[in-house]
Coordinates of C-alpha atoms and ligand atoms in Angstrom, one line a residue:
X1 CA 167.8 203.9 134.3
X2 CA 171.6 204.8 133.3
X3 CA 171.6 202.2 131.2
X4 CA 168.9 203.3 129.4
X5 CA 170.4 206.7 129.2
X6 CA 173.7 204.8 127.8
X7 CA 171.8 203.2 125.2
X8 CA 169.8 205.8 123.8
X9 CA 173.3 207.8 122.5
X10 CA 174.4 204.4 121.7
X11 CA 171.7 203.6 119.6
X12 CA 172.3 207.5 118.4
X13 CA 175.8 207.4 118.0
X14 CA 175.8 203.8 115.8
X15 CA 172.7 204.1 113.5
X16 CA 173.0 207.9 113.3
X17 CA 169.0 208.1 113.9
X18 CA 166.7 207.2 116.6
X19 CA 162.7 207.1 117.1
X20 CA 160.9 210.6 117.2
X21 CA 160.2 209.9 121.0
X22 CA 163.8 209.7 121.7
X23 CA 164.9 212.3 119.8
X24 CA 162.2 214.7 121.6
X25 CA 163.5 213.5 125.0
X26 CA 166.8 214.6 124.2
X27 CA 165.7 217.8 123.2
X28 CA 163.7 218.2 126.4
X29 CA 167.3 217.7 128.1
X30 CA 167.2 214.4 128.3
X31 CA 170.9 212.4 129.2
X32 CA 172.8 215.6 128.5
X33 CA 176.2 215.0 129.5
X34 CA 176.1 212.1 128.1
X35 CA 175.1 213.8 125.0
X36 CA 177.5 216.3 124.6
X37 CA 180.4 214.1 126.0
X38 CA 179.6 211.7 122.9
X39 CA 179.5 214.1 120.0
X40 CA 182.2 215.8 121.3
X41 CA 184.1 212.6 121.3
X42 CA 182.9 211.9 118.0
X43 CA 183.9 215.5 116.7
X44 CA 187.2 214.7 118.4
X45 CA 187.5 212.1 116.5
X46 CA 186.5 213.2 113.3
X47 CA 188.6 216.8 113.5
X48 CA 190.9 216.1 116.1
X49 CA 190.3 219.1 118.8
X50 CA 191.0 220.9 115.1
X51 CA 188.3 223.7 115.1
X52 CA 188.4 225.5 111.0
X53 CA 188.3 229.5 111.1
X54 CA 186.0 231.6 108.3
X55 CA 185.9 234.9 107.5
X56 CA 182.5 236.2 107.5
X57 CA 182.2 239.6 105.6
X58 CA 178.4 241.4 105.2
X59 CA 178.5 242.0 102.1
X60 CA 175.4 243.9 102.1
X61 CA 172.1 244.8 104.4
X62 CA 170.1 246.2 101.0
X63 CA 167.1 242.9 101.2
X64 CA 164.4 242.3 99.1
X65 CA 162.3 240.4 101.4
X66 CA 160.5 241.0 104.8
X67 CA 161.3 237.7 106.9
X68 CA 159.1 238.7 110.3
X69 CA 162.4 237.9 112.6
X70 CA 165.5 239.7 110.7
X71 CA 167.0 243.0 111.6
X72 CA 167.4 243.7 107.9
X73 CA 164.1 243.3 106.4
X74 CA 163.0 245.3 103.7
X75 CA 160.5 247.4 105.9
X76 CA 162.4 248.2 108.4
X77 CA 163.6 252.0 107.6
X78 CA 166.1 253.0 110.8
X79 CA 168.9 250.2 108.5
X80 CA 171.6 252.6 106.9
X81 CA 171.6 250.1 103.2
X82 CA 175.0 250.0 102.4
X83 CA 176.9 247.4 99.7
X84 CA 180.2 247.0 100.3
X85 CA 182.7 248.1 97.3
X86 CA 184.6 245.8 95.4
X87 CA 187.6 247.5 97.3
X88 CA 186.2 246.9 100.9
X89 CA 185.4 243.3 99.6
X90 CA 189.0 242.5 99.0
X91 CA 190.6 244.5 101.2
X92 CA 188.5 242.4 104.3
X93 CA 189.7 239.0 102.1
X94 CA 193.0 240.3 102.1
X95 CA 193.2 241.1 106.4
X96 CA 191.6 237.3 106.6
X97 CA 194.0 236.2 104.5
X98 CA 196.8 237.5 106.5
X99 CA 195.7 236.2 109.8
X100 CA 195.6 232.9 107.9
X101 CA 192.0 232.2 106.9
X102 CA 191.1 230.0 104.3
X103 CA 187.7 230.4 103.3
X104 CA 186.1 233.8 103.2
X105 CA 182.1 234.0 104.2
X106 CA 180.0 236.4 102.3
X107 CA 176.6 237.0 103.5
X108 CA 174.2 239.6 103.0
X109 CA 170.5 240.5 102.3
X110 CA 169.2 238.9 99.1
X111 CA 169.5 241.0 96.1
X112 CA 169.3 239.7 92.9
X113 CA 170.9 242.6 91.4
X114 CA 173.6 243.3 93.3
X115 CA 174.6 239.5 93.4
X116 CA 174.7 239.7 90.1
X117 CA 177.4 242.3 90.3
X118 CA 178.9 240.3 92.8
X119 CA 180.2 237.8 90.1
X120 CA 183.3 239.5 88.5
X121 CA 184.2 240.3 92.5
X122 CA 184.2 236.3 93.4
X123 CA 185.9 235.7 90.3
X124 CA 188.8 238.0 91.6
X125 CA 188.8 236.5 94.8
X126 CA 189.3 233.4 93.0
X127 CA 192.4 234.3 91.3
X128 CA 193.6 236.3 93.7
X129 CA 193.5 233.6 96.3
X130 CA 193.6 230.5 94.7
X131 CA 194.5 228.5 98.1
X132 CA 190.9 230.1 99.7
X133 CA 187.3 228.8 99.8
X134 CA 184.5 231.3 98.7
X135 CA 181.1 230.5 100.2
X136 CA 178.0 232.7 99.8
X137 CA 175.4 233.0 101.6
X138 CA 172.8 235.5 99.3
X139 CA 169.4 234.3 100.0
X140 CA 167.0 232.8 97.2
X141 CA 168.2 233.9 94.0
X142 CA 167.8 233.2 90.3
X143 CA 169.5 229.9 89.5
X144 CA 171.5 231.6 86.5
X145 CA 173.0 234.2 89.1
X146 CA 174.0 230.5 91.0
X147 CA 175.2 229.1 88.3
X148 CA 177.3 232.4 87.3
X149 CA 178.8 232.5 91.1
X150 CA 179.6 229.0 90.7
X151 CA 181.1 229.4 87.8
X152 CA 183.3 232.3 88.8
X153 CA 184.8 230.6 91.3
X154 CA 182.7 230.2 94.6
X155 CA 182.5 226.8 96.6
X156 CA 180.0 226.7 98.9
X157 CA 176.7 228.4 99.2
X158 CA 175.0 228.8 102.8
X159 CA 171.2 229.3 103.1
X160 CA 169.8 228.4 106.2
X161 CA 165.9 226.4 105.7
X162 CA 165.3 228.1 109.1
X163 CA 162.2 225.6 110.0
X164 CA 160.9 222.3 108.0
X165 CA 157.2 222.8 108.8
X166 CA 155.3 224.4 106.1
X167 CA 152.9 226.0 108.3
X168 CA 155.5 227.6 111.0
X169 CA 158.1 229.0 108.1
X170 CA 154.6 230.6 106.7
X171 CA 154.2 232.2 110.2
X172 CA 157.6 233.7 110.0
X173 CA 157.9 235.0 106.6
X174 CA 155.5 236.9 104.7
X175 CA 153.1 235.6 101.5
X176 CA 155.0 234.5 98.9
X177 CA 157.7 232.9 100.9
X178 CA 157.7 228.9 101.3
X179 CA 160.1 226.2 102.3
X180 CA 159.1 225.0 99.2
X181 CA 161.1 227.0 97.5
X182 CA 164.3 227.4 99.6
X183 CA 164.6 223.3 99.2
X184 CA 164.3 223.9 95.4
X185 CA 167.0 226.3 95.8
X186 CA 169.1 224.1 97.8
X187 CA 168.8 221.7 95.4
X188 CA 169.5 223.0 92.4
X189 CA 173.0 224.4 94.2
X190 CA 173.8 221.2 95.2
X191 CA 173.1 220.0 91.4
X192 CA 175.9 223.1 90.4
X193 CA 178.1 221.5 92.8
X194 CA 178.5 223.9 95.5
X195 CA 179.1 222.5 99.3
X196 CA 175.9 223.5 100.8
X197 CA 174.7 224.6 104.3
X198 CA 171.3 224.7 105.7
X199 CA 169.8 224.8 109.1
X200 CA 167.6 226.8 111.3
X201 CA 166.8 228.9 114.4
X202 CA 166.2 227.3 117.7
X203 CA 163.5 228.9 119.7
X204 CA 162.0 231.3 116.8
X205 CA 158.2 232.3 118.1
X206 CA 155.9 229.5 117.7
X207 CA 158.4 226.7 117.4
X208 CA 157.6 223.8 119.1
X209 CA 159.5 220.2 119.5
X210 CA 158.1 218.7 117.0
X211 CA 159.1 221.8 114.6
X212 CA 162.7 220.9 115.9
X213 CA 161.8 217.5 115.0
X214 CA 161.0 217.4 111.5
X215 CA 164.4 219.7 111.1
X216 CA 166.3 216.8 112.2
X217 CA 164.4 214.4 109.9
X218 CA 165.2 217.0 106.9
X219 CA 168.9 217.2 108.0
X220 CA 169.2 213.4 107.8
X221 CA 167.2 213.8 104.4
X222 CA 169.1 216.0 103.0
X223 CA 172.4 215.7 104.4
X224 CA 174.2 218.8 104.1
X225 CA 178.0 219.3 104.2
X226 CA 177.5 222.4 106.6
X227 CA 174.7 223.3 109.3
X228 CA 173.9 226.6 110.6
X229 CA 172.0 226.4 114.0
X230 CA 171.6 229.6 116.3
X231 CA 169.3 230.8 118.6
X232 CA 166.7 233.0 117.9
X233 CA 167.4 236.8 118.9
X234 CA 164.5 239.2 119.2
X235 CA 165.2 242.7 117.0
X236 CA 163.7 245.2 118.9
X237 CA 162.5 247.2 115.3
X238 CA 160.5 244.3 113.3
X239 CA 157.1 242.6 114.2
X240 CA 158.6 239.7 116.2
X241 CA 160.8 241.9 118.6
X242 CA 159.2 241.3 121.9
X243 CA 159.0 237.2 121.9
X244 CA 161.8 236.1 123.5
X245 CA 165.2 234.8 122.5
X246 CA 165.5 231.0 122.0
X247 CA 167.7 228.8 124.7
X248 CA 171.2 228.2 124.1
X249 CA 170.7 224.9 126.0
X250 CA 168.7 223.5 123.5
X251 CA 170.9 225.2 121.1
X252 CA 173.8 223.3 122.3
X253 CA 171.8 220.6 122.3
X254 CA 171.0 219.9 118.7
X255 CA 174.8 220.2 117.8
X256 CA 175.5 217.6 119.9
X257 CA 172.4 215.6 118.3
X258 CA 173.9 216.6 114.7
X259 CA 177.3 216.1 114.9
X260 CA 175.9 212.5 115.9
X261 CA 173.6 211.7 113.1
X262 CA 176.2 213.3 110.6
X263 CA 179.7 213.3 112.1
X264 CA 181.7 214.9 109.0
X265 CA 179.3 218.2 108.7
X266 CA 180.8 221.1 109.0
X267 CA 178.7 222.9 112.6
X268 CA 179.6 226.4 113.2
X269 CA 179.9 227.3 116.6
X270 CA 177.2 230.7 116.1
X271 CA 177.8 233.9 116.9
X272 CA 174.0 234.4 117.7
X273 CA 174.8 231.7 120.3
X274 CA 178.0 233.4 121.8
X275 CA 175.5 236.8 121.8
X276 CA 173.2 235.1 124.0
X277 CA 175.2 233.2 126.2
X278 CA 179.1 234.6 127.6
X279 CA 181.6 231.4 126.8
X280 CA 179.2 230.2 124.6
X281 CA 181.7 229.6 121.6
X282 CA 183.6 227.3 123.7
X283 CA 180.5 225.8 125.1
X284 CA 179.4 225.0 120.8
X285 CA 182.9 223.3 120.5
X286 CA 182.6 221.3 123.9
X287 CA 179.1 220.4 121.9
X288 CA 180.7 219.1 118.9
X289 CA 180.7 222.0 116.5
X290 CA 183.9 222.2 114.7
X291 CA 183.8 225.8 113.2
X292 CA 184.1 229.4 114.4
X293 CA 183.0 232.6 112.1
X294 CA 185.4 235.9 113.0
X295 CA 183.8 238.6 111.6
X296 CA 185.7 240.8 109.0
X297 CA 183.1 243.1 107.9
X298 CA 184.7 246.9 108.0
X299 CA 184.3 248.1 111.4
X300 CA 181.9 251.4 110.0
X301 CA 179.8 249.0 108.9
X302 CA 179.3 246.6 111.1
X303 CA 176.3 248.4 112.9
X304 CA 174.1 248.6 109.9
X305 CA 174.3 244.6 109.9
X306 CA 171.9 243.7 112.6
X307 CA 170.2 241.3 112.1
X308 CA 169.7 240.8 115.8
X309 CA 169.7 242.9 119.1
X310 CA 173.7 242.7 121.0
X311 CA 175.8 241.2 117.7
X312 CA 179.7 241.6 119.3
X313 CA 181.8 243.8 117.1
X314 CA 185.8 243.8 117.7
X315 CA 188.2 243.6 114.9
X316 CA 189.2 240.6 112.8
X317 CA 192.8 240.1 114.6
X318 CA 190.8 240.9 118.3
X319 CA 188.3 238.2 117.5
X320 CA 191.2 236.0 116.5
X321 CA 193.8 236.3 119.7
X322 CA 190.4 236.1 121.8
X323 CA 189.6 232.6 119.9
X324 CA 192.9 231.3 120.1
X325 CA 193.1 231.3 123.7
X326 CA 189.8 230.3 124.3
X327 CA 190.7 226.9 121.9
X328 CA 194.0 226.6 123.7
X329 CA 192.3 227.0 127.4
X330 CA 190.0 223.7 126.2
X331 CA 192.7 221.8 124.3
X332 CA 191.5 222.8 121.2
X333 CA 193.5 224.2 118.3
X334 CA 192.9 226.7 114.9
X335 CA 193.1 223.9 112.1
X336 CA 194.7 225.2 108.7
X337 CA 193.3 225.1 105.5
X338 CA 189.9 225.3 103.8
X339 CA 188.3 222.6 106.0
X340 CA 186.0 221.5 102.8
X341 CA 183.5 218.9 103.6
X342 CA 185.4 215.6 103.9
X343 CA 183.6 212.3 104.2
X344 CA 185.9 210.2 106.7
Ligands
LIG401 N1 169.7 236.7 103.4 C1 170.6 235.6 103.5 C2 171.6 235.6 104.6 C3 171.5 236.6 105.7 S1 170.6 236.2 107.1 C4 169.8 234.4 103.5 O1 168.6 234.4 103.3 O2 170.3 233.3 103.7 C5 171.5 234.9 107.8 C6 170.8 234.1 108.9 O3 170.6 234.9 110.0 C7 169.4 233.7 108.5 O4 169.4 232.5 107.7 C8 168.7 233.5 109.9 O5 168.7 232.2 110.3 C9 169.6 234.3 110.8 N2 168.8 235.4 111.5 C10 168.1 236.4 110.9 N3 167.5 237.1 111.9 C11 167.7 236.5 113.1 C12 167.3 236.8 114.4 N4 166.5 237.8 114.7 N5 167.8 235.9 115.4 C13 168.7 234.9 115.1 N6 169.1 234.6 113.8 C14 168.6 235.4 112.8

């Protein structure tokens, strides 16, 4: 039987892909430790105990769209909308900066408008901060308005596929939204040249293994440079509040599968999974992610940015001492520089 177990992550770890039935076992907690001991060996390997820090700053809660999960949908009228100025913009780049950061994160409901006005900003940032890597994450948005952000100066673009089955992502968003047309986007920003992220929630309502499955099949497809996996968290004020939150376990889980079918992406360790489960940022590293988000949103602000129930909100420089130890107490270190996507 151990053997067995040894040669399933073998078989994972060497052809980077295995049979659907394996895969589902390992989500189903199949050889665990065995799991997590290889991709962290791998990540090890790949980033040497090196974990890269970004900046995340919410730009803006003001959302055109409804998605059935997200604190920040359109209909739900308790969110204070706020955008943040072009001085709070800089001014949170500026406090990364400082505490050494080299990319900066910004993220926020998707507003064609106002990401158009986002443009002269990132060009700014740009010159401003030559050394630093811009990556948006905006939602679906015109391709011109990508192709203008590009052009100004941003490098990567984050927008998460959240599930690859046609039928579940149309029971989490409302008429008019399809996977269909978050790949197109994701392709055409890969076409511009920007690094892109995708991934999805683990445990959103309805999900099922196979769901999980057929994400892994499109990550292999698709092979992004970056992948964004967090648990589902329920928001108590939109129409999935009362399902319940999805298991950091399996979380954990599909890092570990992902950093072993693509070693060089770039995994985040989530805050959505630290909100669900105390030490769970170390617990993403020990998994095999290789990145950590601080956020650096204003403080006043940071409130009106739920997308989930319990988000932790301390200050930048907090977040950063609290990090630091954390890395040091598993042997890990804060890596310099951008940490772009790197194919070893
Ligand atoms: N509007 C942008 C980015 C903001 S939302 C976009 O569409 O990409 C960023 C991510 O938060 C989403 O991709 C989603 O995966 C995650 N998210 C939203 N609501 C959530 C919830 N209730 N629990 C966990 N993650 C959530």
């Amino acid at each position: 039987m151990h053997s067995d177990i040894d040669s399933v992550i073998h078989t994972l770890k060497v052809q980077r892909t295995l049979p659907d039935g394996e895969i589902l076992s390992l989500l189903e907690g199949a050889c665990a430790q065995e799991l997590r001991e290889e991709a962290e060996s791998v990540a090890a390997a790949q980033f040497g105990r090196g974990v890269w820090l970004r900046g995340l700053i919410e730009w803006s809660n003001v959302c055109r769209r409804d998605c059935l999960y997200c604190g920040i949908r359109r209909s739900n009228a308790g969110v204070e909308r706020y955008t943040l100025s072009r001085e709070e913009i800089l001014s949170s780049c500026e406090r990364a900066y400082g505490l050494g950061l080299r990319t900066f994160v910004l993220q926020g409901g998707e507003n064609p408008q106002a990401a158009r006005g986002l443009v002269p900003v990132v060009a700014e940032i740009r010159s401003c901060w030559p050394d630093a890597a811009i990556t948006l994450g905006l939602g679906e948005l015109p391709f011109d308005i990508y192709a203008a952000l590009r052009k100004a100066g941003a490098d990567r673009f984050l927008l998460r596929h959240e599930t690859a089955s046609e039928a579940h992502y149309a029971r989490l968003h409302p008429a008019g939204m399809t996977l269909r047309s978050r790949l197109e986007c994701l392709r055409e920003l890969r076409r511009l040249g920007f690094q892109v992220g995708m991934g999805m929630m683990v445990g959103s309502p309805w999900q099922t293994p196979r769901d999980l499955l057929a994400d892994i099949r499109l990550l292999e497809e698709f092979r992004p440079d970056m992948i964004g996996i967090g648990p589902f968290i329920p928001h108590p004020d939109t129409p999935l509040g009362s399902f319940p939150a999805g298991s950091a376990e399996l979380t954990l889980r599909l890092y570990s599968i992902l950093r072993l079918i693509l070693p060089d992406a770039l995994i985040p360790s989530t805050t959505a999974l630290s909100t669900i489960m105390p030490g769970g940022r170390k617990a993403g590293i020990l998994a095999g992610a290789n990145v950590i988000m601080p956020n650096f949103t204003p403080l006043p602000r940071r409130e009106a940015y739920a997308l989930y129930k319990g988000k932790a909100s301390t200050d930048g420089a907090e977040q950063l001492l609290d990090i630091q130890k954390e890395l040091a107490s598993i042997g890990y270190h804060i890596a310099p520089g951008r940490g772009d996507f790197i194919t070893h």
